[in-house]
Amino acid sequence: MIYPKIPLAQSIIEICLAKGITTIIISPGSRNAPLTIGFVNNPAFQCYSIADERSAAFFGMGIAQQTNKPVVLVCTSGSALLNYYPAFAEAFYSQIPLIVISADRPQGKIDIGDGQTIRQENVFENHSLYNANLLADVSYENDVKINKAINISIIKKGPVHINAPFEEPLYETVSELSVNVNNIASAKDTQEISIQDLAQYANIWNQSTKKMVLVGVNDPDNIDQEISNAFGEDESIVVMTETTSNLHHSTFINNIDTIISPFSNNDFEYFKPEILVTFGGMIVSKRIKAFLRKYKPKHHWHIDTLRAYDTFGVLTQHFEFEPNAFFNAFLPLTKVISCDYFVKMDAIKQLRLAKHEIYLSKIPFSDFVVFEKVIQSLPENSQLQISNSSAIRYAQLIDINPSIEVYCNRGTSGIDGSTSTAIGAAVANKKQTVFITGDISFLYDSNALWNSYVPKNFKIILINNGGGGIFRILPGHEESPVFNTFFETSHCLTAEHLAKMYGYDYSIASNETSLTSSLNTLYTQNEKPCILEIFTPTLKNDSILLQYFKELV
């Protein structure tokens, strides 16, 4: 076996191995050579080389998103480290485990004018669950810090930073280890759910005739079907889910904006819940947030082992449990209540569905039509990755096959890194992966295509409306050079030459006929990854979408 000669690098690598952390994303550099040599020459590690650190971090995050295990990111010193920050922040808010190991100059080389040096210690402090600033010499204290960083990433589901100073020479190797590492275990706290503790909340629940359950980002198959069935059988409960909730039941509302956008003040007042129960991650819908912030429930209970955001300004209780454990203990204490809360909401749901179908049947080719047809075309049991901005918001309006797993980087809701994340997820999850993205997000993360590990059946569906279409549906839109240049970012670029450069199969569609034909072909082509670029009318998309909400009543 080949090992780096530098003992500190040996310690880091051996502790990762002892803890079963074996997926390593390496961006080329010199200062991180000791780590690269050690990881790559040990067959126990699965190593990936991604040149662009920003893309590398999102690629690693996509793998961690699928495996729920920490992924290690390794980079050289200097500005390379800063390029991890967008993904680092996303991992923090999305509760995805990442371990950044940055190579650094020794402290004496910082701020003296040496090349590729910045102040690396604690650089992610605002979003890091733990910062392990190591000393150059091997020590028990260093081992403790390395162990603590990895343990925290695993238990608290988030990003940590290990900063390791290495002095030259960097490339020397040895055939035997010179260190004995300390593998320090960290027991995860487990909490018993006390029936007595829940009884007072069950009493509140049993006296309420209007309960709303709102589910944000949620892993597939994370909630027992018996729990969903129990919600569906109680007329005092309305369950609202988002596309990213991966939670399905015939009684659930899975297109929130379609339901509540046309509400009158009287509707909002009537449907204001007495109890709001939330679980899962971030909520996409701005309309549901505006609704619950203005028409506040008496109680807001959030269920999560780690965090509870006061999204609606009325959080009253944080139950620090897994949702399944909580509901399996809580629901037996509750009783089914007869009332018209669900019935009235379901009647609105059926009306909106009919209006939705009528509207789609009469509108011209546009973003809305494209999303409807694309989502309906997705193969069963596939994985859908969606970029942010307009893409995820259109997806919220359209029913999706329950067998399809849906993911989106909603932690920070940024457009940066969506493609890289989708590719990482495709590598880690052997299902057919389809990525739907807008043109600005795609172009912004085009280095994601500079990747040697893309599965042959990976599909990108790129909806090109010539700019940031979301700005046309936000307040403040006006047709002017300032708007077109500085907000919408108008352009005439396509993915054709990028596809050719990176070896993707490329096709286009610009009307319903070519879209149907292209989608049929897309899913039969598995010899190399594909990009289907769909061109939609820039000046019509916003008015078509805004008119949709007016015709739902």
XYZ file of N, CA and C in Angstrom, residues 382-385 422-423 425-427 429-435 457-460:
60
model
N -38.737 6.556 -11.709
C -37.514 7.305 -12.008
C -37.280 8.348 -10.928
N -36.161 9.029 -11.048
C -35.837 10.114 -10.124
C -35.849 11.427 -10.901
N -36.530 12.425 -10.351
C -36.588 13.746 -10.969
C -35.805 14.724 -10.115
N -34.844 15.388 -10.731
C -34.132 16.499 -10.112
C -34.600 17.770 -10.816
N -27.629 17.217 -9.537
C -28.384 16.182 -10.243
C -27.461 15.081 -10.758
N -26.291 15.457 -11.255
C -25.345 14.450 -11.757
C -24.815 13.607 -10.602
N -26.359 12.958 -7.828
C -27.463 12.086 -7.425
C -27.623 10.926 -8.397
N -27.446 11.202 -9.690
C -27.569 10.146 -10.701
C -26.480 9.094 -10.538
N -25.303 9.530 -10.130
C -24.201 8.592 -9.897
C -24.512 7.681 -8.701
N -27.587 7.091 -7.298
C -28.868 6.400 -7.376
C -28.992 5.807 -8.770
N -29.099 4.512 -8.849
C -29.056 3.836 -10.148
C -30.356 3.940 -10.932
N -31.353 4.633 -10.389
C -32.589 4.836 -11.131
C -32.360 5.762 -12.322
N -33.265 5.695 -13.283
C -33.259 6.682 -14.361
C -33.427 8.068 -13.756
N -32.468 8.959 -14.016
C -32.524 10.315 -13.472
C -32.775 11.305 -14.593
N -33.791 12.145 -14.379
C -34.139 13.206 -15.325
C -33.977 14.532 -14.589
N -33.306 15.471 -15.221
C -33.084 16.790 -14.638
C -33.796 17.836 -15.477
N -27.509 7.045 -19.059
C -28.954 7.269 -19.179
C -29.407 8.566 -18.510
N -28.481 9.451 -18.182
C -28.822 10.721 -17.557
C -29.435 11.666 -18.594
N -30.581 12.267 -18.248
C -31.297 13.139 -19.179
C -31.410 14.553 -18.613
N -31.097 15.534 -19.431
C -31.325 16.934 -19.085
C -32.422 17.474 -20.002
